[in-house]
Coordinates of C-alpha atoms in Angstrom, one line a residue:
X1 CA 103.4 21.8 -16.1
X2 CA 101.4 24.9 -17.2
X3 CA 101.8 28.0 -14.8
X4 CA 98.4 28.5 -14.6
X5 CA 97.4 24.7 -13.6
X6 CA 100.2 25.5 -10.9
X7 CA 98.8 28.5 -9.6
X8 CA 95.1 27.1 -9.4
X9 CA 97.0 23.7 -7.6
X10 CA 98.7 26.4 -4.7
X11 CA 95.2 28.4 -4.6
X12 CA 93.5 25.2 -3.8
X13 CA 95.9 24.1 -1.1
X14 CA 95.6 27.6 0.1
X15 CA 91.8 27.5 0.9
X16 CA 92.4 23.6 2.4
X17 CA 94.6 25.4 4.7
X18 CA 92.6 27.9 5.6
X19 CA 89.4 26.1 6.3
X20 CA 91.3 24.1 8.6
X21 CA 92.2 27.1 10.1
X22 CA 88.7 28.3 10.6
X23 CA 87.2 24.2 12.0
X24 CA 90.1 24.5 14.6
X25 CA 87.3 26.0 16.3
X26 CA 84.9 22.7 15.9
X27 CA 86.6 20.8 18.4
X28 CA 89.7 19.4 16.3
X29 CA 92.0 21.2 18.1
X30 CA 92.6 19.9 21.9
X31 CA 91.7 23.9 23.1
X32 CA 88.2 23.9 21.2
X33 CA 84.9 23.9 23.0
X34 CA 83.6 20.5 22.6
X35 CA 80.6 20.0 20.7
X36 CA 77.1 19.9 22.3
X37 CA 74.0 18.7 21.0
X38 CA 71.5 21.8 19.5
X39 CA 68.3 19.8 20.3
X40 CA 67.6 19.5 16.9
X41 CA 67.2 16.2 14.1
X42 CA 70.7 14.4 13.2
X43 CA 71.4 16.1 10.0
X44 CA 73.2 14.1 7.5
X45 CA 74.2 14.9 4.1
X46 CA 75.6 12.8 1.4
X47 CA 76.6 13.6 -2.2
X48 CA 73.0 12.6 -4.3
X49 CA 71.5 13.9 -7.1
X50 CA 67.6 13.3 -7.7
X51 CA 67.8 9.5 -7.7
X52 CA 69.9 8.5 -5.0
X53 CA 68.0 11.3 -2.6
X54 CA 65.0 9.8 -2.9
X55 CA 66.5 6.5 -2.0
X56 CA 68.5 7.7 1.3
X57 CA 64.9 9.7 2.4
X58 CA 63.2 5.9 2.0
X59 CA 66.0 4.6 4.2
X60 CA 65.8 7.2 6.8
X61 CA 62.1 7.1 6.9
X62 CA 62.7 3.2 7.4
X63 CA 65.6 3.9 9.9
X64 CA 63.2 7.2 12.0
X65 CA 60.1 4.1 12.1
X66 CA 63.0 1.5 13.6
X67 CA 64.5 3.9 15.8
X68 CA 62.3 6.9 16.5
X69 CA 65.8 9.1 15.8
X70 CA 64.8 11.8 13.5
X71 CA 67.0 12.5 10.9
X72 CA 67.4 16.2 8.3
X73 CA 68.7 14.9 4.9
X74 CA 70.3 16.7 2.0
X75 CA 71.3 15.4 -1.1
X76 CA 74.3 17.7 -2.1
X77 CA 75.8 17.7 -5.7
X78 CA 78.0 19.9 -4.7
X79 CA 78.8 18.5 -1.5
X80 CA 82.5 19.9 -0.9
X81 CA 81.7 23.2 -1.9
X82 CA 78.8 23.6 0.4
X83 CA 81.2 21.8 3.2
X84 CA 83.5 24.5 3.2
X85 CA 80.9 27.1 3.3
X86 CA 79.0 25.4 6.0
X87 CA 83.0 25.5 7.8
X88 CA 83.4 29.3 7.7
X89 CA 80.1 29.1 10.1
X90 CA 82.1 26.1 12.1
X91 CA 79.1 24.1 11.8
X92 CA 79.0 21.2 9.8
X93 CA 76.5 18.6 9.3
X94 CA 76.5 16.1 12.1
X95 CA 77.6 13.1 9.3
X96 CA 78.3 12.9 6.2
X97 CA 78.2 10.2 3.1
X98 CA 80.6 10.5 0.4
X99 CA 83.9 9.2 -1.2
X100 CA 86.3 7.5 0.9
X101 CA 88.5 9.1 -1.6
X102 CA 87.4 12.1 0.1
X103 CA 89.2 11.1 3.6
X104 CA 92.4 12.6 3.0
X105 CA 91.0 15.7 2.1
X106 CA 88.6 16.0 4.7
X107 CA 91.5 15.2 7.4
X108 CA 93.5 17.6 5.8
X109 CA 91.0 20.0 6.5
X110 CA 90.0 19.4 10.0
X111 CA 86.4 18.1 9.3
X112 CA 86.5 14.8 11.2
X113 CA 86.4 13.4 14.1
X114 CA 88.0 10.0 15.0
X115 CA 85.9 7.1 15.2
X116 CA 86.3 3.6 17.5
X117 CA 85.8 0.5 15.0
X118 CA 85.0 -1.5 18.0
X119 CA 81.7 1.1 19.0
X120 CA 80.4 -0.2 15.4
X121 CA 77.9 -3.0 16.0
X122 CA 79.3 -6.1 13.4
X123 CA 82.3 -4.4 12.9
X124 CA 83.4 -7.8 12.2
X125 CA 81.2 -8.2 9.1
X126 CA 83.7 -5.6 7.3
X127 CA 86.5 -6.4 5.7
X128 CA 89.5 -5.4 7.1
X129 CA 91.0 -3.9 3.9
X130 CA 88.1 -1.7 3.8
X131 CA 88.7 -0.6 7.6
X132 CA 92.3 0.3 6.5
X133 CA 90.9 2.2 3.6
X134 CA 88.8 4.3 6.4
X135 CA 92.3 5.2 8.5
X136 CA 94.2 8.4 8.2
X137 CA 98.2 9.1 8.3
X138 CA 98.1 9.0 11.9
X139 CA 96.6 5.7 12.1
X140 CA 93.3 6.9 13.2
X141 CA 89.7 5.5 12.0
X142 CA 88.2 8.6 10.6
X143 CA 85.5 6.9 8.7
X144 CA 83.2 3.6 8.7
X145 CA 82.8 1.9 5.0
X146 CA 78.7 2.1 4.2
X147 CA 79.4 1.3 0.2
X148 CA 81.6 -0.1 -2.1
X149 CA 81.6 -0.7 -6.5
X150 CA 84.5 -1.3 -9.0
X151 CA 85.4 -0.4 -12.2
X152 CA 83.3 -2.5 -14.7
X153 CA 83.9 -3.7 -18.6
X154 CA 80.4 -3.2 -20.5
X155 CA 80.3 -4.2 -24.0
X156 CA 77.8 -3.8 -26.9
X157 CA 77.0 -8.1 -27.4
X158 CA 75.1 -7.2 -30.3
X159 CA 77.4 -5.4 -31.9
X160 CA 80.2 -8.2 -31.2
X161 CA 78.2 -11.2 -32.0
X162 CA 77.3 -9.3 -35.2
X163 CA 80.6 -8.9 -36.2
X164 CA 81.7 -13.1 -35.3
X165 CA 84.1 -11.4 -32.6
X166 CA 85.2 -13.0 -29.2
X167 CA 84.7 -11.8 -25.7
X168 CA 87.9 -9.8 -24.9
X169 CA 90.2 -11.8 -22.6
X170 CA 93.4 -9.7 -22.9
X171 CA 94.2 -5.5 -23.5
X172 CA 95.2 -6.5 -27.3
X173 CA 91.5 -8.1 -27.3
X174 CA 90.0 -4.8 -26.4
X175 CA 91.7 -2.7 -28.5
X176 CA 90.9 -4.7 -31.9
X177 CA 87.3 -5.0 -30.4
X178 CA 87.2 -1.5 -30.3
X179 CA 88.9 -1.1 -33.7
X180 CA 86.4 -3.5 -35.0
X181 CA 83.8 -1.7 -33.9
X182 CA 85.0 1.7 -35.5
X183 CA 85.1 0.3 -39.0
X184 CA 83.3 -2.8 -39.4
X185 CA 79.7 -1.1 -39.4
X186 CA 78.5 -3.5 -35.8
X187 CA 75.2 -1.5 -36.1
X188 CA 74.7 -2.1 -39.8
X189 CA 73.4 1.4 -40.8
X190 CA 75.9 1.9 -43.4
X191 CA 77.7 4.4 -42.3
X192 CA 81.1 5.5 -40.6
X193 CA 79.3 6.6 -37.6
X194 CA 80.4 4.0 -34.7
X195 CA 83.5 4.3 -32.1
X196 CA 85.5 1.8 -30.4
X197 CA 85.5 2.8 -26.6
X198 CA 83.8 5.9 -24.5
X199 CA 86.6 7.6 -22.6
X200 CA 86.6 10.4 -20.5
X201 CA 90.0 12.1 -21.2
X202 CA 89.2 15.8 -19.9
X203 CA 91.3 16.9 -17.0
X204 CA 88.4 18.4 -15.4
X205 CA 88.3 16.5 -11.8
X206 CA 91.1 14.4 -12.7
X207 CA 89.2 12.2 -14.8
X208 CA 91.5 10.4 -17.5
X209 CA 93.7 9.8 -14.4
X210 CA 90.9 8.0 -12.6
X211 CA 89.8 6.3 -16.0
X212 CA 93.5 5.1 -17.1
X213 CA 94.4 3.9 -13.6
X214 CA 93.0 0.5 -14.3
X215 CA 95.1 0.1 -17.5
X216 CA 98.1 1.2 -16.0
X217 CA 97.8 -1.3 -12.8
X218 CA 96.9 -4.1 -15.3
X219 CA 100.3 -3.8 -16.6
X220 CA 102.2 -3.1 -13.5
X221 CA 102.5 0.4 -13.1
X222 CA 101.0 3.1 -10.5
X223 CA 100.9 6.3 -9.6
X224 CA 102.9 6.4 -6.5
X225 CA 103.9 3.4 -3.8
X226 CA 102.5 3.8 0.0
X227 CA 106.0 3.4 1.5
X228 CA 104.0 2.4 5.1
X229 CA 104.2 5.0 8.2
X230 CA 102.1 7.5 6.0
X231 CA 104.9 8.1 3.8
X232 CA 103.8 7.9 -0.3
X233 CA 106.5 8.2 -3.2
X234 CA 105.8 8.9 -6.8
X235 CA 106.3 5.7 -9.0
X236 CA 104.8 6.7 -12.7
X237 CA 107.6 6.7 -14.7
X238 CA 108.2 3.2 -14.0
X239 CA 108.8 0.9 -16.8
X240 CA 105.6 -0.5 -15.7
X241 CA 103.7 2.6 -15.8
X242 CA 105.2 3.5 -19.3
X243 CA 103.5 0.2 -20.8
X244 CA 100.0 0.9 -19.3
X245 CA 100.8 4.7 -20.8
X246 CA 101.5 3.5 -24.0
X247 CA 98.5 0.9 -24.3
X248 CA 96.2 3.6 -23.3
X249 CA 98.3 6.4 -25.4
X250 CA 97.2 3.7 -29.0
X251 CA 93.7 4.0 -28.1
X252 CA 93.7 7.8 -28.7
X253 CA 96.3 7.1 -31.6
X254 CA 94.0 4.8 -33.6
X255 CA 91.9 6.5 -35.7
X256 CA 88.0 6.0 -34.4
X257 CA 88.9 3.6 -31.0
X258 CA 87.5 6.5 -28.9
X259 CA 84.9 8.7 -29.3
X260 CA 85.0 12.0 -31.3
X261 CA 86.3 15.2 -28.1
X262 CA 87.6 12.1 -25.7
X263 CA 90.2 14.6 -25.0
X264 CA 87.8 17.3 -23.2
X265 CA 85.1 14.8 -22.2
X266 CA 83.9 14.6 -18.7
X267 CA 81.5 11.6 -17.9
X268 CA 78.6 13.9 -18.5
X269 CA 79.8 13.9 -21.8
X270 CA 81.6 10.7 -22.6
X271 CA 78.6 8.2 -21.3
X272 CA 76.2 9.2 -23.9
X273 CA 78.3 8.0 -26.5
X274 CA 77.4 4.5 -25.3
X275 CA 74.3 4.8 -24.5
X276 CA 73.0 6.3 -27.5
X277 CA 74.6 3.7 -29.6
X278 CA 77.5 5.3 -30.6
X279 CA 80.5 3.5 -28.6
X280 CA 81.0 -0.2 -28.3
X281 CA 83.0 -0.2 -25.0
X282 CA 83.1 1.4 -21.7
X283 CA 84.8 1.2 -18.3
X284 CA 82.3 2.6 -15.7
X285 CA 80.3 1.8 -12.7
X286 CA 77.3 -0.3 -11.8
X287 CA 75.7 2.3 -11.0
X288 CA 75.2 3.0 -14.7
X289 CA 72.9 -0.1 -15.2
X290 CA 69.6 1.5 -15.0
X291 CA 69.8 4.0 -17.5
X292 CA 71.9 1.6 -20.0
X293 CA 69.1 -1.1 -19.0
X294 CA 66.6 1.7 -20.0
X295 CA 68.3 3.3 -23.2
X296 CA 69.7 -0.1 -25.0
X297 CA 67.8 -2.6 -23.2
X298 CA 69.7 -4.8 -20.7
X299 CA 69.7 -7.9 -23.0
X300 CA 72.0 -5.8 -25.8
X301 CA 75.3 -5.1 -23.5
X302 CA 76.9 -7.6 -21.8
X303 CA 78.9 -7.0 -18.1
X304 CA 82.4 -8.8 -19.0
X305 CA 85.5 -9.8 -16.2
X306 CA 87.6 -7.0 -17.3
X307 CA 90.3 -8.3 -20.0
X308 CA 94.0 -8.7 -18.6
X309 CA 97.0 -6.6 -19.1
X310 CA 100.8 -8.2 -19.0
X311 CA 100.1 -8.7 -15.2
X312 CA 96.4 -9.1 -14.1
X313 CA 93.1 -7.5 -14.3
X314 CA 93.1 -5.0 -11.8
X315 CA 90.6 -2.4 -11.8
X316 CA 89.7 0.3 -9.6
X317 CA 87.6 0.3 -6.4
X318 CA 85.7 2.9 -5.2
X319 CA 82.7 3.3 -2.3
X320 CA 81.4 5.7 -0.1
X321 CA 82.0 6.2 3.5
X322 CA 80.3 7.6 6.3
X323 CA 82.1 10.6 8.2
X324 CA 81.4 11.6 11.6
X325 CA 82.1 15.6 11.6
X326 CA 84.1 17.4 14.4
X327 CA 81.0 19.7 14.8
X328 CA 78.8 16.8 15.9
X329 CA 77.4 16.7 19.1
X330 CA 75.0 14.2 18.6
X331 CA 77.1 10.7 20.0
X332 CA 73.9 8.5 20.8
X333 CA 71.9 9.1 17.6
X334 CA 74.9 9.0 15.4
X335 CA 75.7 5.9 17.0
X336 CA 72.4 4.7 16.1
X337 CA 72.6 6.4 12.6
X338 CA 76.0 3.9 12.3
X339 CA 74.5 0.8 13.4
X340 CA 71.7 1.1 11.2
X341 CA 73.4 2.2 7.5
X342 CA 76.1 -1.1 8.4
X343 CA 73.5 -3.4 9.5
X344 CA 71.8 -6.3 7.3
X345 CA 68.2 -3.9 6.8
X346 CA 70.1 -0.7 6.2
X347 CA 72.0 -2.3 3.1
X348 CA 69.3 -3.7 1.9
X349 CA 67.4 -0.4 2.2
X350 CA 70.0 1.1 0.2
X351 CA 70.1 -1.3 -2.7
X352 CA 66.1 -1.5 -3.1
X353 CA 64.6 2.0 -1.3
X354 CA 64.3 3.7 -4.1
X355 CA 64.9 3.9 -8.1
X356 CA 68.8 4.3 -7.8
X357 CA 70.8 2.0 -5.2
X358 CA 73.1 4.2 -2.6
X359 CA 74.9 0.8 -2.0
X360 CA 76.1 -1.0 -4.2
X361 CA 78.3 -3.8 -3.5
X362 CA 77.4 -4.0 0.4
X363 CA 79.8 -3.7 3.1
X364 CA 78.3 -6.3 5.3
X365 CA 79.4 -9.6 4.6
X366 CA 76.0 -10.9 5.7
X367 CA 74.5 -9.3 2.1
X368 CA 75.1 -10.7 -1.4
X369 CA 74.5 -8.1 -4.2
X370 CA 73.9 -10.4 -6.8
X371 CA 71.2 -11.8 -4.6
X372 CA 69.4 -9.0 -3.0
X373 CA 69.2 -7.5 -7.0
X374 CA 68.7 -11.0 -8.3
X375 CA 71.3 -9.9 -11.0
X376 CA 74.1 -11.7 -12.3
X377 CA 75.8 -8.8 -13.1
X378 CA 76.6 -8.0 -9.5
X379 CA 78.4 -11.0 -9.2
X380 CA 81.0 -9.7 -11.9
X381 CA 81.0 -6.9 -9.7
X382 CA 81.2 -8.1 -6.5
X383 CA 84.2 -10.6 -7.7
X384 CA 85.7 -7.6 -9.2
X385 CA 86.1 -6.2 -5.5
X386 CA 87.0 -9.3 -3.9
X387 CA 89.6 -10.5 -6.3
X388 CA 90.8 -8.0 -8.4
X389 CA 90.6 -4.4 -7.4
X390 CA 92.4 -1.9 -6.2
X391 CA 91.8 1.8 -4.6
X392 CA 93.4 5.1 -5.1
X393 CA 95.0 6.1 -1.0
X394 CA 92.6 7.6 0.8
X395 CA 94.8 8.6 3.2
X396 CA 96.5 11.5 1.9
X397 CA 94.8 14.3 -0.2
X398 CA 94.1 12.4 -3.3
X399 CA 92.5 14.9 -5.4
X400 CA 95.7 16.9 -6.4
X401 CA 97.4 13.9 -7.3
X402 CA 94.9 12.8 -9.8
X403 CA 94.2 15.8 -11.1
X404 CA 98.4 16.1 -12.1
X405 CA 98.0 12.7 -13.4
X406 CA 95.3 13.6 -15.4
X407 CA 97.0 17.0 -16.8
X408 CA 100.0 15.0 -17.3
X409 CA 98.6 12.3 -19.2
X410 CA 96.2 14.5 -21.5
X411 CA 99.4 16.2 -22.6
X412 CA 101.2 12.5 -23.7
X413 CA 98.2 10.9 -25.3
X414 CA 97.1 14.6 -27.1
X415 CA 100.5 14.1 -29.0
X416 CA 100.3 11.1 -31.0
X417 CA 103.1 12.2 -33.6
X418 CA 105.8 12.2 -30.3
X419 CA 107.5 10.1 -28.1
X420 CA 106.7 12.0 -25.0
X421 CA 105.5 8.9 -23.0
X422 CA 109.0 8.6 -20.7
X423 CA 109.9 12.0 -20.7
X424 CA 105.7 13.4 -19.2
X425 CA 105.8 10.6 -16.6
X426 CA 109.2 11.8 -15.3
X427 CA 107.4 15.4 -14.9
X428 CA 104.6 13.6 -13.3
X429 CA 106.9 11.8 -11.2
X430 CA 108.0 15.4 -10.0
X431 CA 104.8 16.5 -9.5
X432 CA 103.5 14.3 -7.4
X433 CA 106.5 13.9 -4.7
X434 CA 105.9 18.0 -5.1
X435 CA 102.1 17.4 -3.6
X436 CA 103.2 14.6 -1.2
X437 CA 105.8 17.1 0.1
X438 CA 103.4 19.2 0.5
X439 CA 101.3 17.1 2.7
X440 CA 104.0 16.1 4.6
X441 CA 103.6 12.5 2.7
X442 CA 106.9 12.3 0.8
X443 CA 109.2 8.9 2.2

């Protein structure tokens, strides 16, 4: 792995460390002063651009008139940044929505306190797999599920249909769709101006990691293998892993079947290509629909079951939490905060408040997406979740993890003229146990 890469990987473990360090002082450690309430509103901030703020202030305003709890929300883009800024002062918001991804980290760091599942009124209307998603190492609830989506397969039906082709059913399906669409002309301009899939291969927040771990798990493979007791090993060089590698290693190999710069593109960068007609194909969220809906017209892309590898269809799962923080000393209106965001009105607030849903697959069992949106395509994604999905560990520190698997699999797929595919996910392989060690994670 690049020395540099290395260094910035140690620097960032560094500050985790030490901002732990510093909220030692916000009541995590058992000599802290315990947190008291400062008399002013519940502040909560989630991760929300424009959008999704305006939706989460509709649902508070709905949640103050229900309740008479006043509540101080911030949407944050840069949510973890401001979180370690807001931990030199060792006072954090009193909650926080975001990633339940982010658990690990956020452990790690000394942000949360734990919660009691049993304090959550309908508890019971969660799943228990997403309750286990919300535990730490220790075993302890550090976070109650508010929002959940999966990875979806969205295809240009125009383009397809144009071209006489079938619905993708398998991985070879995809990849001569996206072939297809690269030299077939699907939009009929005449000219060599249309890609098969939009990818985003940049290492820049992990992402080719995150967008190749469905592949991968569709043929077998995975990053690493939770080993139980909060013990994780590193499993990518599996034989399994190499297959997913080497599917997803032909689609950067074949001349046109991703966009032109896949290799540096973030999703900033990469989505554009399909929605400006460019791509044919793209794994993404839901929470895409609206501006696809808006830019191509929701009649010209179709939502598909994602096609199957040599194993299944997995795909990955991903959702938002909401984190009590180890500054809060607010217990009876976060309580109330709780109740609300899981209850039957506060998921439907968050699917219809405002232009962009902050849930989108609902966590209570009580709510049905595709019926609350009156949208088909929320049942693809809802089945998705319920039948074929899977979620990176939340657990552990996930971030540096992804972020090697993304460095590492840039490097194979960059090289189309070697066989590097066995040989990089052995150095992955080592470079993940290395960041499991370092948590203390390694069986």
């Amino acid at each position: 792995m690049d020395s540099k890469k290395i260094t910035r990987s140690r620097a960032a473990v560094a500050l985790s460390i030490a901002t732990a360090a510093v909220l030692t002082g916000c009541g995590v450690g058992s000599s802290a002063p315990a947190a008291t309430d400062d008399g002013q509103p519940i502040e909560v901030w989630a991760r929300a651009g424009t959008d999704a703020a305006t939706t989460y202030a509709a649902l508070f305003k709905d949640f103050t008139a229900k309740t008479g709890v006043q509540v101080n929300f911030q949407g944050v883009p840069d949510l973890d940044q401001q979180l370690q800024t807001r931990a030199a002062s060792k006072k954090l918001p009193d909650i926080v929505i975001n990633d339940s991804a982010a658990l690990g980290n956020y452990t790690a760091q000394g942000y949360l306190k734990t919660l009691d599942k049993s304090s959550v009124e309908g508890n019971d209307k969660i799943a228990d797999s997403l309750w286990d998603e919300a535990k730490g190492l220790d075993g302890a609830t550090y976070g109650v599920p508010f929002s959940r989506q999966t990875m979806i397969t969205m295809i240009r039906k125009d383009w397809r249909e144009k071209l006489g082709l079938p619905v993708p059913k398998t991985q070879e399906d995809l990849a001569a769709l996206a072939e297809a669409f690269a030299t077939q002309d699907p939009d009929g301009n005449g000219q060599a101006d249309t890609y098969g899939m939009t990818v985003p291969g940049s290492t820049e927040r992990g992402y080719l990691g995150w967008w190749a771990s469905s592949y991968i798990w569709q043929d077998g493979g995975s990053y690493l293998k939770d080993e139980g007791d909060g013990k994780y090993s590193a499993t990518a060089s599996s034989a399994e892993a190499q297959k997913g590698v080497t599917w997803v290693k032909q689609q950067f190999c074949t001349a046109g079947n991703v966009q032109p710069g896949a290799l540096t593109a973030a999703t900033s960068v990469a989505s554009p290509f399909f929605q400006t007609g460019k791509t044919g194909i793209i794994l993404t969220g839901p929470y895409n629909f609206s501006s696809f809906d808006t830019a191509l017209g929701k009649d010209t892309y179709e939502v598909i079951e994602a096609p199957k590898g040599s194993v299944d269809n997995t795909v990955l799962a991903e959702g938002e939490n909401i984190y009590v923080t180890a500054s809060n000393g607010k217990p009876e209106q976060t309580k109330q905060v709780i109740n609300y965001l899981v209850s039957t009105d506060g998921q439907k607030a968050g699917m219809t408040a405002g232009k962009q849903p902050i849930v989108r697959v609902p966590v209570n069992a009580d709510v049905d997406a595709a019926a609350v949106y009156n949208d088909p395509r929320w049942g693809v994604v809802q089945d998705a979740l319920k039948n074929s999905s899977k979620a990176f560990p939340s657990a552990i520190n996930f971030v540096p993890v992804k972020q090697a698997v993304a460095e590492s699999l840039n490097k194979i797929v960059s090289d189309c003229g070697s066989d590097n595919i066995a040989s990089g996910l052995k150095d992955l392989d080592t470079a993940i146990n290395d960041e499991l060690t370092k948590q203390n994670a390694k069986s």
